[in-house]
Coordinates of C-alpha atoms in Angstrom, one line a residue:
M10 CA 8.2 21.2 49.8
L11 CA 11.2 23.4 49.2
D12 CA 13.4 20.4 48.6
L13 CA 11.0 19.2 45.9
K14 CA 11.1 22.5 44.1
L15 CA 14.9 22.5 44.2
E16 CA 14.9 18.9 42.9
L17 CA 12.6 19.9 40.0
L18 CA 14.7 22.9 39.2
Q19 CA 17.9 20.9 39.1
K20 CA 16.3 18.2 36.8
I21 CA 15.1 20.9 34.4
E22 CA 18.4 22.7 34.3
T23 CA 20.3 19.4 33.9
K24 CA 18.3 18.6 30.8
M25 CA 18.8 22.2 29.3
V26 CA 22.5 22.4 30.0
T27 CA 23.4 21.1 26.5
V28 CA 21.2 23.7 24.7
M29 CA 21.7 26.8 26.9
N30 CA 24.8 28.8 27.9
K31 CA 25.5 29.8 31.5
E32 CA 23.7 33.2 31.2
Q33 CA 20.6 31.5 29.7
L34 CA 20.5 28.9 32.4
E35 CA 20.7 31.6 35.1
C36 CA 17.8 33.4 33.5
L37 CA 15.8 30.2 33.3
D38 CA 16.5 29.5 37.0
R39 CA 15.1 33.0 38.0
V40 CA 12.0 32.6 35.8
L41 CA 11.3 29.1 37.2
V42 CA 11.8 30.1 40.9
S43 CA 9.4 33.0 40.4
A44 CA 6.8 30.9 38.6
L45 CA 6.9 28.0 41.1
D46 CA 6.6 30.3 44.1
D47 CA 2.8 30.2 44.0
Y48 CA 2.6 26.4 43.7
E49 CA 3.0 23.5 46.0
I50 CA 4.6 20.4 44.6
E51 CA 4.0 16.8 45.5
K52 CA 6.0 13.8 44.2
K53 CA 4.0 11.6 41.9
C54 CA 3.3 8.1 43.2
T55 CA 4.7 5.7 40.6
E56 CA 3.4 2.5 42.3
I57 CA 0.9 0.7 40.1
I58 CA -2.4 0.0 41.8
L59 CA -5.2 -2.0 40.3
Y60 CA -8.3 -1.7 42.5
D61 CA -10.2 -4.9 43.0
N62 CA -13.3 -5.1 40.8
N63 CA -12.8 -1.6 39.3
N64 CA -13.5 -2.1 35.6
D65 CA -12.5 1.3 34.5
E66 CA -9.2 1.1 36.3
A67 CA -8.5 -2.3 34.8
L68 CA -9.4 -1.1 31.3
N69 CA -7.2 1.9 31.5
F70 CA -4.2 -0.1 32.7
F71 CA -5.0 -2.8 30.0
Q72 CA -4.9 -0.1 27.3
Q73 CA -1.5 1.2 28.5
L74 CA -0.1 -2.4 28.5
L75 CA -1.2 -3.0 25.0
I76 CA 0.5 0.1 23.8
L77 CA 3.7 -0.7 25.7
N78 CA 3.6 -4.2 24.1
G79 CA 3.6 -2.7 20.6
K80 CA 0.0 -2.2 19.7
S81 CA -0.9 1.0 18.0
E82 CA -3.2 3.4 19.9
S83 CA -6.1 2.7 17.5
T84 CA -5.7 -1.1 17.8
A85 CA -5.4 -0.8 21.6
K86 CA -8.6 1.3 21.6
Q87 CA -10.4 -1.5 19.6
Y88 CA -9.4 -4.1 22.3
V89 CA -10.6 -1.8 25.1
D90 CA -13.8 -0.7 23.5
A91 CA -14.8 -4.3 22.8
T92 CA -14.0 -5.3 26.4
R93 CA -15.8 -2.3 27.9
K94 CA -18.9 -3.1 25.9
L95 CA -18.9 -6.6 27.2
L96 CA -18.4 -5.5 30.8
N97 CA -21.1 -2.9 30.6
T98 CA -23.6 -5.3 29.0
I99 CA -22.9 -8.1 31.6
G100 CA -23.0 -5.5 34.3
K101 CA -20.6 -7.1 36.8
P102 CA -17.1 -6.3 38.0
Y103 CA -14.5 -8.3 36.1
K104 CA -13.7 -10.6 39.1
D105 CA -17.3 -11.8 39.2
I106 CA -17.8 -12.6 35.5
T107 CA -18.3 -16.3 34.9
V108 CA -18.0 -18.6 31.9
F109 CA -21.9 -18.7 31.8
D110 CA -21.9 -14.8 31.6
L111 CA -19.5 -14.9 28.7
R112 CA -21.3 -17.7 26.8
K113 CA -24.6 -15.9 27.1
Y114 CA -23.0 -12.6 25.9
F115 CA -21.3 -14.2 22.8
A116 CA -24.3 -16.3 22.0
N117 CA -26.4 -13.1 21.7
M118 CA -23.6 -11.4 19.7
L119 CA -23.5 -14.2 17.2
L120 CA -27.1 -13.4 16.2
T121 CA -26.3 -9.8 15.2
V122 CA -22.7 -9.6 13.8
K123 CA -20.6 -11.1 11.1
D124 CA -18.4 -14.2 11.9
T125 CA -15.3 -12.1 11.5
T126 CA -16.5 -9.5 14.0
Y127 CA -17.5 -12.2 16.5
N128 CA -14.1 -13.8 16.3
N129 CA -12.3 -10.4 16.7
Y130 CA -14.3 -9.7 19.9
I131 CA -13.3 -13.1 21.3
T132 CA -9.6 -12.2 20.6
Y133 CA -9.9 -8.8 22.2
V134 CA -11.8 -9.9 25.3
N135 CA -9.6 -13.0 25.7
Q136 CA -6.5 -10.8 25.8
F137 CA -8.0 -8.8 28.7
F138 CA -8.9 -11.8 30.9
K139 CA -5.7 -13.6 30.0
W140 CA -3.7 -10.6 31.3
L141 CA -5.8 -10.5 34.5
S142 CA -5.2 -14.2 35.0
D143 CA -1.5 -14.1 34.2
D144 CA -1.0 -11.2 36.7
G145 CA -3.0 -12.8 39.4
Y146 CA -6.0 -10.5 39.5
I147 CA -8.4 -13.4 38.8
N148 CA -8.1 -17.1 39.3
G149 CA -8.0 -18.5 35.8
N150 CA -9.1 -17.1 32.4
P151 CA -12.8 -17.8 31.9
M152 CA -12.4 -17.0 28.2
T153 CA -10.6 -20.3 27.6
K154 CA -14.1 -21.9 27.2
I155 CA -15.1 -19.4 24.5
V156 CA -13.8 -20.6 21.1
H157 CA -13.7 -19.0 17.7
I158 CA -16.1 -20.2 15.1
K159 CA -15.1 -21.3 11.6
E160 CA -15.4 -18.4 9.2
E161 CA -16.6 -18.8 5.7
K162 CA -13.6 -18.1 3.4
R163 CA -14.4 -15.0 1.3
I164 CA -12.1 -13.8 -1.4
K165 CA -12.2 -10.0 -1.4
N166 CA -12.1 -8.5 -4.9
S167 CA -9.3 -6.2 -5.9
F168 CA -9.7 -3.4 -8.4
T169 CA -9.5 -4.2 -12.1
D170 CA -7.2 -2.0 -14.2
A171 CA -10.3 -0.5 -15.8
E172 CA -11.8 0.4 -12.4
R173 CA -8.6 2.1 -11.3
D174 CA -8.4 4.1 -14.5
S175 CA -12.0 5.1 -14.1
L176 CA -11.5 6.3 -10.6
R177 CA -8.4 8.3 -11.5
D178 CA -9.9 9.8 -14.6
S179 CA -13.0 10.8 -12.6
A180 CA -11.1 12.5 -9.8
Q181 CA -11.5 16.3 -10.3
S182 CA -8.3 17.4 -8.6
M183 CA -4.7 16.6 -9.4
R184 CA -4.2 15.8 -5.7
D185 CA -6.8 13.1 -5.8
K186 CA -5.4 11.6 -9.0
A187 CA -1.9 11.5 -7.4
L188 CA -3.2 10.1 -4.2
L189 CA -4.9 7.2 -6.0
E190 CA -1.8 6.3 -7.9
F191 CA 0.3 6.7 -4.7
L192 CA -1.9 4.3 -2.7
Y193 CA -1.7 1.7 -5.4
S194 CA 2.0 2.1 -6.1
T195 CA 3.1 1.9 -2.4
G196 CA 0.4 -0.3 -0.9
L197 CA 0.4 1.9 2.2
R198 CA -2.2 1.7 5.0
V199 CA -4.3 4.8 5.0
G200 CA -3.2 5.6 8.5
E201 CA 0.4 5.8 7.3
V202 CA -0.2 8.4 4.6
P203 CA -0.8 11.6 6.7
A204 CA 2.7 11.6 8.3
I205 CA 4.5 11.5 5.0
N206 CA 6.4 14.6 4.0
I207 CA 7.5 15.7 0.5
S208 CA 11.1 15.4 1.6
D209 CA 10.7 11.8 2.6
I210 CA 10.6 10.8 -1.1
N211 CA 13.9 9.9 -2.6
N212 CA 13.5 9.6 -6.4
D213 CA 11.3 6.5 -6.7
E214 CA 11.7 5.3 -3.1
L215 CA 10.1 6.0 0.2
I216 CA 11.0 4.7 3.7
I217 CA 7.9 4.1 5.8
Y218 CA 7.7 3.5 9.6
G219 CA 5.1 0.8 9.8
Q220 CA 1.9 1.7 11.6
K221 CA 1.5 -1.8 13.0
S222 CA 4.9 -3.4 12.8
K223 CA 6.7 -0.4 14.2
K224 CA 9.5 -1.2 11.8
E225 CA 10.9 0.7 8.7
R226 CA 10.2 -0.7 5.3
L227 CA 11.0 0.5 1.8
V228 CA 8.2 1.1 -0.8
Y229 CA 8.5 2.2 -4.4
L230 CA 6.8 4.8 -6.6
S231 CA 5.8 3.7 -10.1
D232 CA 6.4 6.0 -13.1
S233 CA 2.7 6.8 -13.2
C234 CA 2.7 7.6 -9.5
K235 CA 5.8 9.9 -9.9
H236 CA 4.2 11.6 -12.9
Y237 CA 1.0 12.5 -11.1
L238 CA 2.8 13.5 -7.9
E239 CA 5.0 15.9 -10.0
L240 CA 1.9 17.5 -11.5
Y241 CA 0.3 17.8 -8.1
L242 CA 3.3 19.3 -6.4
K243 CA 3.9 21.8 -9.2
E244 CA 0.5 23.4 -8.7
R245 CA 0.9 23.6 -4.9
T246 CA 1.5 27.1 -3.6
D247 CA 1.6 26.4 0.1
D248 CA 4.7 25.8 2.3
N249 CA 3.2 22.8 4.2
P250 CA 5.8 20.0 4.3
A251 CA 3.1 17.3 4.0
L252 CA 2.9 15.3 0.8
F253 CA -0.9 15.5 0.7
V254 CA -2.8 18.5 2.1
T255 CA -6.4 19.6 2.4
H256 CA -8.1 21.5 -0.5
R257 CA -9.6 23.9 2.0
S258 CA -7.5 26.3 4.1
Y259 CA -8.0 26.9 7.8
N260 CA -7.1 30.4 8.9
G261 CA -5.3 30.9 5.6
E262 CA -3.3 27.6 5.9
V263 CA -3.8 24.2 4.5
K264 CA -3.5 21.2 6.8
R265 CA -2.2 17.7 6.4
L266 CA -4.8 15.4 4.7
Q267 CA -6.0 12.9 7.3
A268 CA -7.2 9.3 6.9
D269 CA -10.8 10.2 7.3
G270 CA -10.5 12.8 4.5
I271 CA -9.0 10.2 2.2
R272 CA -11.8 7.8 3.0
R273 CA -14.5 10.4 2.3
M274 CA -12.9 11.3 -1.0
M275 CA -12.8 7.7 -2.2
N276 CA -16.3 7.0 -1.1
G277 CA -17.5 9.9 -3.2
L278 CA -15.5 8.7 -6.2
G279 CA -16.9 5.3 -5.9
K280 CA -20.5 6.6 -6.0
K281 CA -19.6 8.8 -8.9
C282 CA -18.1 5.9 -10.9
N283 CA -20.7 3.4 -9.7
I284 CA -18.0 1.1 -8.3
D285 CA -18.8 -0.6 -5.0
K286 CA -16.5 -0.7 -2.0
V287 CA -14.0 2.0 -3.0
H288 CA -11.8 2.4 0.0
P289 CA -8.0 2.8 0.6
H290 CA -7.4 -0.7 1.8
R291 CA -8.7 -2.1 -1.5
F292 CA -5.8 -0.4 -3.3
R293 CA -3.4 -2.1 -0.9
R294 CA -5.1 -5.5 -1.6
T295 CA -4.9 -4.8 -5.3
L296 CA -1.2 -4.2 -5.2
G297 CA -0.6 -7.4 -3.3
T298 CA -2.8 -9.4 -5.6
N299 CA -1.2 -8.0 -8.8
M300 CA 2.3 -8.5 -7.5
V301 CA 1.6 -12.2 -6.9
A302 CA -0.1 -12.5 -10.3
R303 CA 3.0 -11.1 -11.9
G304 CA 5.3 -13.6 -10.2
A305 CA 6.4 -11.9 -7.0
D306 CA 7.2 -14.4 -4.2
I307 CA 5.2 -14.2 -0.9
V308 CA 8.2 -12.9 1.1
T309 CA 8.6 -9.9 -1.2
V310 CA 4.9 -9.1 -1.0
K311 CA 5.0 -9.4 2.8
E312 CA 7.9 -6.9 3.0
I313 CA 6.3 -4.4 0.7
L314 CA 3.0 -4.5 2.5
G315 CA 4.6 -4.5 6.0
H316 CA 2.7 -7.6 7.2
T317 CA 4.0 -9.0 10.5
N318 CA 2.6 -12.4 9.8
I319 CA 3.1 -14.2 6.5
S320 CA -0.4 -15.9 6.9
T321 CA -1.9 -12.4 6.3
T322 CA 0.0 -12.2 3.0
Q323 CA -1.3 -15.7 2.0
I324 CA -4.7 -14.0 1.5
Y325 CA -3.3 -12.2 -1.5
I326 CA -2.1 -15.4 -3.1
D327 CA -5.5 -17.0 -2.7
S328 CA -7.1 -13.9 -4.2
S329 CA -4.7 -13.8 -7.0
K330 CA -5.5 -17.4 -8.0
I331 CA -9.1 -16.6 -8.2
N332 CA -8.4 -13.5 -10.4
I333 CA -6.1 -15.5 -12.7
K334 CA -8.8 -18.1 -13.1
N335 CA -11.5 -15.5 -13.9
K336 CA -9.2 -13.8 -16.4
H337 CA -8.6 -17.2 -18.1
K338 CA -12.3 -17.8 -18.4
I339 CA -12.7 -14.4 -20.1
T340 CA -9.9 -14.9 -22.6
A341 CA -10.5 -18.7 -23.2

């Protein structure tokens, strides 16, 4: 046990040697020796064990693998939650689940959810069983017999210029006005907004670390966006580095505005302006649609929006064609 304590002390001091001088290291050593005296230390077992038929163990490991393979924590949670729901409903260990169990489960699901949700669940659960099969925990992937259904193609509407003006003009605070312009100008995902600091903005440019792609991309601020941001920042009296902060203070300090707060604000604005489906992603879709309508090529739109797959960007081209057609009908 003593050897383990010495090994731990050496590892800590090795990591601190670049930021501490000799006297500070000696002080740290004395403090750690005293603090560790009352504890017993055991070396952590790093061997990966997946217990047979233990659903919770398998799901926890599955979630870790998804994150290691580049999925965001929120996306990994979607995969795991969908799979856990299936396992709990069927009520069997993963090794005992059959194609019949899966067909029955998804047949019942199809009666209660939208086609898109149904197909998403198939994708999530298939990934789980594929991993189990590939790593030898089960013999073959039973999900190969469960296929996606054809979804009805729906063009999701973007905001009109009049709707965006109405939302901005109805916003009571300068923060909310600036936020609406910011979301449209940059096309950011709502989950990417809270991490942005004031210092991240360089004139009319902003480098974003993609929430899904895990890559940096450059987005731009329009003149209107810069105008409202300047007005908002001028009235700020706090020293929080975040670009957008809460209206309400907590223990005398404002906090970073989080994604849920942005969604709530927009939902309220939508009701106030009598505009349906006001949410952050619709501003992102509006930017993509308008870029295509004004002649931007699909690769440029893909880079601005941070799509990993160009087929996702294709949606905005289809939407833009519909909007152009509708505008032609109005003006013809």
